[in-house]
XYZ file of C-alpha atoms in Angstrom:
388
model
C 53.098 102.783 15.357
C 52.731 101.306 18.824
C 48.993 101.053 19.403
C 48.672 98.065 21.755
C 45.472 96.726 20.166
C 47.004 96.834 16.688
C 50.132 95.058 17.934
C 47.997 92.332 19.543
C 45.985 91.904 16.330
C 49.102 91.626 14.154
C 50.846 89.206 16.558
C 47.827 86.897 16.589
C 47.482 87.209 12.810
C 51.126 86.143 12.483
C 50.359 83.111 14.665
C 47.503 82.128 12.338
C 49.658 82.660 9.235
C 52.532 80.694 10.791
C 50.123 77.764 11.057
C 49.031 78.251 7.440
C 52.640 78.314 6.227
C 53.769 75.427 8.422
C 51.576 72.816 6.705
C 52.014 74.038 3.142
C 54.167 71.015 2.243
C 51.714 68.387 3.572
C 48.864 70.331 1.923
C 50.652 70.028 -1.434
C 51.083 66.265 -1.082
C 48.956 65.513 -4.160
C 51.098 67.868 -6.255
C 54.371 66.445 -4.938
C 53.363 62.848 -5.774
C 51.698 63.666 -9.111
C 53.774 62.084 -11.953
C 53.198 65.110 -14.181
C 54.429 67.586 -11.546
C 57.049 66.783 -8.863
C 56.765 62.989 -9.297
C 57.956 62.098 -5.785
C 57.518 58.518 -4.654
C 55.562 57.743 -1.479
C 58.867 56.960 0.248
C 60.375 60.284 -0.794
C 57.303 62.191 0.349
C 57.510 60.525 3.770
C 61.213 61.351 4.137
C 60.520 64.950 3.152
C 59.445 65.863 6.687
C 62.431 64.449 8.581
C 64.486 67.679 8.238
C 61.417 69.708 9.210
C 61.051 67.942 12.570
C 64.788 68.085 13.294
C 65.025 71.768 12.396
C 61.989 72.665 14.515
C 63.552 70.958 17.549
C 66.890 72.737 17.068
C 65.187 76.096 16.430
C 62.928 75.776 19.486
C 65.897 75.003 21.725
C 68.033 77.772 20.215
C 65.364 80.485 20.048
C 65.428 81.365 23.798
C 69.144 82.158 23.596
C 68.687 84.204 20.419
C 65.680 86.102 21.785
C 67.567 86.848 24.996
C 70.393 88.344 22.934
C 68.578 90.176 20.130
C 65.001 90.555 21.335
C 61.674 89.086 20.171
C 61.088 91.375 17.192
C 64.300 90.418 15.392
C 63.967 86.674 16.031
C 60.267 86.536 15.151
C 60.954 88.511 11.969
C 63.838 86.149 11.133
C 61.598 83.115 11.652
C 58.853 84.530 9.439
C 61.437 85.526 6.827
C 62.845 81.979 6.694
C 59.349 80.618 6.080
C 58.835 83.252 3.385
C 62.079 82.249 1.650
C 60.867 78.644 1.623
C 57.358 79.483 0.424
C 58.549 81.954 -2.206
C 61.124 79.476 -3.519
C 58.436 76.790 -3.660
C 56.328 79.064 -5.847
C 59.330 79.709 -8.146
C 59.799 75.945 -8.568
C 56.750 75.733 -10.844
C 59.037 77.151 -13.559
C 61.562 74.327 -13.091
C 59.498 71.139 -12.862
C 61.407 69.640 -15.800
C 64.468 69.046 -13.571
C 62.785 66.259 -11.596
C 66.039 64.681 -10.370
C 66.887 67.787 -8.377
C 63.398 68.531 -7.059
C 63.531 66.191 -4.064
C 66.838 67.647 -2.810
C 65.569 71.212 -3.259
C 62.347 70.408 -1.404
C 64.334 68.905 1.485
C 66.189 72.212 1.866
C 62.976 74.242 1.661
C 61.291 72.041 4.261
C 64.282 72.605 6.567
C 63.851 76.369 6.116
C 60.151 76.087 6.970
C 60.874 74.012 10.078
C 63.562 76.400 11.307
C 61.385 79.439 10.652
C 58.376 77.911 12.369
C 60.428 76.876 15.396
C 61.864 80.371 15.832
C 58.490 82.037 15.222
C 56.264 79.958 17.477
C 58.802 79.867 20.329
C 58.875 83.667 20.261
C 55.137 84.121 19.724
C 54.125 82.237 22.891
C 55.857 84.553 25.388
C 55.160 87.574 23.157
C 51.419 86.908 23.381
C 51.697 86.426 27.149
C 53.660 89.670 27.531
C 50.928 91.693 25.827
C 48.505 91.034 28.707
C 49.082 92.012 32.324
C 46.975 89.063 33.460
C 45.773 85.904 31.751
C 49.122 84.762 30.329
C 47.841 81.212 29.898
C 44.671 82.420 28.154
C 46.784 84.407 25.719
C 48.871 81.344 24.828
C 45.816 79.067 24.529
C 44.091 81.402 22.076
C 47.347 81.857 20.153
C 47.687 78.071 19.837
C 44.041 77.899 18.720
C 44.871 80.309 15.898
C 47.976 78.306 14.949
C 45.810 75.174 14.788
C 43.182 77.027 12.763
C 45.930 78.047 10.365
C 47.143 74.468 9.934
C 43.655 73.430 8.835
C 43.402 76.323 6.371
C 46.158 75.327 3.922
C 44.562 71.954 3.000
C 41.223 73.741 2.640
C 42.791 76.328 0.316
C 44.306 73.525 -1.760
C 40.873 71.898 -2.082
C 39.372 75.212 -3.188
C 41.947 75.453 -5.988
C 40.400 72.319 -7.497
C 42.824 71.127 -10.170
C 46.140 69.956 -8.710
C 47.807 71.778 -11.596
C 46.937 75.052 -9.871
C 49.097 74.170 -6.853
C 51.454 77.155 -7.344
C 48.711 79.620 -6.371
C 48.798 78.293 -2.790
C 52.429 79.227 -1.973
C 52.087 82.363 -4.095
C 49.096 83.716 -2.180
C 50.540 82.754 1.220
C 53.824 84.493 0.346
C 52.091 87.757 -0.565
C 49.836 87.860 2.514
C 52.559 87.019 5.042
C 54.966 89.500 3.420
C 52.443 92.305 3.883
C 51.797 91.400 7.537
C 55.544 91.150 8.227
C 56.104 94.635 6.790
C 53.465 96.013 9.184
C 55.051 94.129 12.112
C 58.455 95.661 11.359
C 57.039 99.144 11.994
C 56.276 98.239 15.609
C 58.700 98.827 18.449
C 58.639 95.825 20.760
C 60.911 96.032 23.773
C 62.834 93.080 25.188
C 60.903 92.897 28.458
C 61.297 90.455 31.322
C 59.475 87.714 29.384
C 62.403 87.431 26.981
C 65.366 87.789 29.314
C 67.235 84.842 30.759
C 69.249 84.872 34.002
C 73.001 85.334 33.651
C 73.505 81.748 34.778
C 70.809 79.532 33.273
C 69.957 76.479 35.331
C 66.903 74.615 34.096
C 64.580 74.080 37.098
C 63.894 70.470 38.094
C 60.152 70.889 37.605
C 60.686 72.155 34.055
C 62.286 68.802 33.225
C 59.101 67.141 34.502
C 57.053 69.358 32.165
C 59.459 68.349 29.382
C 58.866 64.624 29.977
C 55.086 65.109 30.194
C 54.990 66.971 26.856
C 57.166 64.362 25.106
C 54.589 61.768 26.176
C 51.781 64.101 25.068
C 53.502 64.520 21.687
C 53.538 60.736 21.274
C 49.770 60.589 21.842
C 48.963 63.605 19.656
C 51.266 62.318 16.915
C 49.588 58.900 17.009
C 46.081 60.268 16.528
C 47.138 63.114 14.241
C 49.200 60.977 11.870
C 47.658 57.520 12.281
C 44.123 58.330 13.434
C 42.735 57.282 10.079
C 44.534 53.933 10.253
C 43.244 53.368 13.797
C 39.649 54.045 12.738
C 39.915 51.860 9.626
C 41.186 49.008 11.804
C 37.939 49.388 13.772
C 35.836 48.894 10.644
C 35.334 52.433 9.326
C 35.708 53.149 5.612
C 38.077 55.787 4.198
C 35.477 58.562 4.223
C 34.427 57.884 7.827
C 38.063 57.634 8.938
C 38.796 61.002 7.306
C 35.841 62.548 9.138
C 37.119 61.073 12.412
C 40.566 62.605 11.897
C 38.997 66.001 11.156
C 36.883 65.720 14.312
C 40.009 65.022 16.362
C 41.674 68.250 15.223
C 38.390 70.155 15.542
C 38.123 68.982 19.158
C 41.634 70.244 19.925
C 40.920 73.640 18.358
C 37.536 73.991 20.087
C 39.010 73.192 23.503
C 41.803 75.746 23.139
C 39.345 78.456 22.167
C 36.833 77.705 24.937
C 39.536 77.124 27.557
C 41.196 80.404 26.651
C 37.897 82.275 26.970
C 36.352 80.649 30.045
C 39.472 80.248 32.186
C 39.211 84.021 32.652
C 35.859 83.442 34.357
C 36.129 80.024 36.011
C 38.867 78.061 37.782
C 39.627 75.328 35.236
C 42.736 73.949 36.930
C 41.033 70.669 37.899
C 39.770 70.221 34.336
C 43.345 70.644 33.134
C 44.769 68.222 35.710
C 42.231 65.476 34.979
C 42.150 65.949 31.195
C 44.745 63.155 30.641
C 42.508 60.737 32.612
C 39.538 61.714 30.436
C 41.621 61.043 27.305
C 42.597 57.630 28.694
C 38.923 56.766 29.293
C 38.015 57.801 25.745
C 40.801 55.620 24.340
C 39.500 52.648 26.339
C 36.057 53.238 24.830
C 37.659 53.101 21.388
C 38.902 49.644 22.307
C 35.677 48.359 23.861
C 32.855 49.830 21.736
C 33.813 49.874 18.029
C 30.529 51.409 16.802
C 30.904 53.891 13.936
C 29.034 56.829 15.505
C 30.590 56.286 18.914
C 34.062 56.074 17.367
C 33.598 59.412 15.618
C 32.294 61.008 18.815
C 35.225 59.564 20.772
C 37.695 61.095 18.287
C 36.069 64.483 18.841
C 36.192 64.057 22.629
C 39.791 62.785 22.638
C 40.812 65.891 20.730
C 38.733 68.113 23.000
C 40.202 66.696 26.208
C 43.741 66.909 24.808
C 43.387 70.466 23.511
C 44.551 72.391 26.567
C 47.308 70.026 27.735
C 50.142 71.346 25.557
C 49.488 75.124 25.460
C 48.220 74.967 29.044
C 51.554 73.478 30.099
C 53.399 76.357 28.416
C 51.114 78.834 30.179
C 51.501 77.103 33.529
C 55.271 76.899 33.087
C 55.377 80.596 32.162
C 53.595 81.478 35.426
C 55.678 78.982 37.429
C 59.046 80.129 36.072
C 58.660 83.827 35.076
C 62.439 84.237 34.779
C 62.491 81.496 32.128
C 59.375 82.407 30.086
C 60.970 82.184 26.655
C 62.934 79.080 27.679
C 59.682 77.375 28.764
C 58.180 78.063 25.333
C 61.154 76.704 23.383
C 61.766 73.776 25.716
C 58.185 72.509 25.590
C 57.782 73.185 21.860
C 60.861 71.012 21.293
C 59.471 68.334 23.621
C 56.231 68.180 21.630
C 58.145 67.811 18.365
C 60.373 65.089 19.853
C 57.321 63.063 20.884
C 55.583 63.593 17.550
C 58.757 62.816 15.612
C 59.350 59.568 17.500
C 55.824 58.343 16.793
C 55.655 59.296 13.121
C 58.940 57.516 12.397
C 58.295 54.401 14.491
C 54.582 53.676 14.588
C 54.340 52.557 10.961
C 56.062 49.317 11.952
C 53.301 48.585 14.487
C 50.243 49.139 12.282
C 49.224 45.516 12.902
C 49.079 46.042 16.670
C 46.519 48.842 16.944
C 44.893 47.586 20.171
C 48.263 47.264 21.881
C 49.214 50.774 20.725
C 45.976 52.182 22.165
C 46.647 50.440 25.465
C 50.109 52.020 25.607
C 48.606 55.443 24.871
C 46.204 54.990 27.788
C 49.144 54.276 30.105
C 51.001 57.349 28.782
C 48.029 59.592 29.591
C 47.885 58.234 33.135
C 51.612 58.939 33.548
C 51.040 62.510 32.313
C 48.283 62.956 34.890
C 50.604 61.683 37.612
C 53.339 64.105 36.509
C 50.870 67.005 36.567
C 49.801 66.201 40.120
C 53.469 66.031 41.108
C 53.967 69.480 39.576
C 50.848 70.778 41.340
C 52.497 70.575 44.768
C 53.346 74.078 46.010
C 52.716 75.413 42.517
C 51.037 78.521 41.048
C 48.531 76.541 38.968
C 45.624 78.649 40.279
C 47.294 81.720 38.798
C 47.706 79.945 35.444
C 44.090 78.765 35.111
């Protein structure tokens, strides 16, 4: 079964489901901290995601080597399978909630499996999506990242639809069944190890790829700040819990909307200048957060910050893929790891600076200006017009 349209549909469905599976542990936060269920403390729940970040970074850096050796189908299937093992085991745990002393250790292992599986999967999916289209590699990656983001917002929604926290086990159970069925279909395909997945005999990371790496670490710091501490930032500006929650949702909605629209319209228009100046636009929006703390403006600024940031990360992968065609899979893994490094640094450090919100926002503004400067450095004698 090698119908190209069916392969494209299944690959993009796997991207969506990878996003759904990736956030299953955060989505089950109420169940994990419920005294009658997992009974984790707030400290334990926070530490739960340390192995996930570390394993994603290692998997993203290792995936290019593995894909080069065994091909995208095997590595993507392995990544999905690791997430399935984690999700299936999580569902089985509802039979063993009496052994509360062991639950935290077991969950740490399962989170590590999820992180490793996600890192392998998403690193492979980016170049796989690009390889399925003769032109528009960047568009393919942008839309794939939109679907991953859509998936990450689906798990919390599914948990809310379940209502009673005591029904938590139906979330991993349903995700396990659906992804298993899609994986079985994917295994019937025959996906060749084309040029997108091969590495040169002697790998030497190009100088400009290191510049991309630095830019995406800085981007990860900014995304991690708003994604993890956006609610705290808004509450420090006078918003209540409900308004802060809306603001955080608008931030992620802006990111998703940008990736969808950018992926669609960059086929029609030259959006390279929009991409290059997007960090400046984010910096301006952050300054407005500092200067005009009005509730409606703050919510609108969160939407616009997300919207202007949306294309920076997947666009960089797409641009890097066009710029370094011999290193396509390496670009994906390298920049995925960079994003996780930036996010991981922020989520583990920023809590100590919650009393210095204005100073943090000022630093974020500087980071976005540095990113813009790095992009214009990369633009020299580049193929950015081919990417966007």
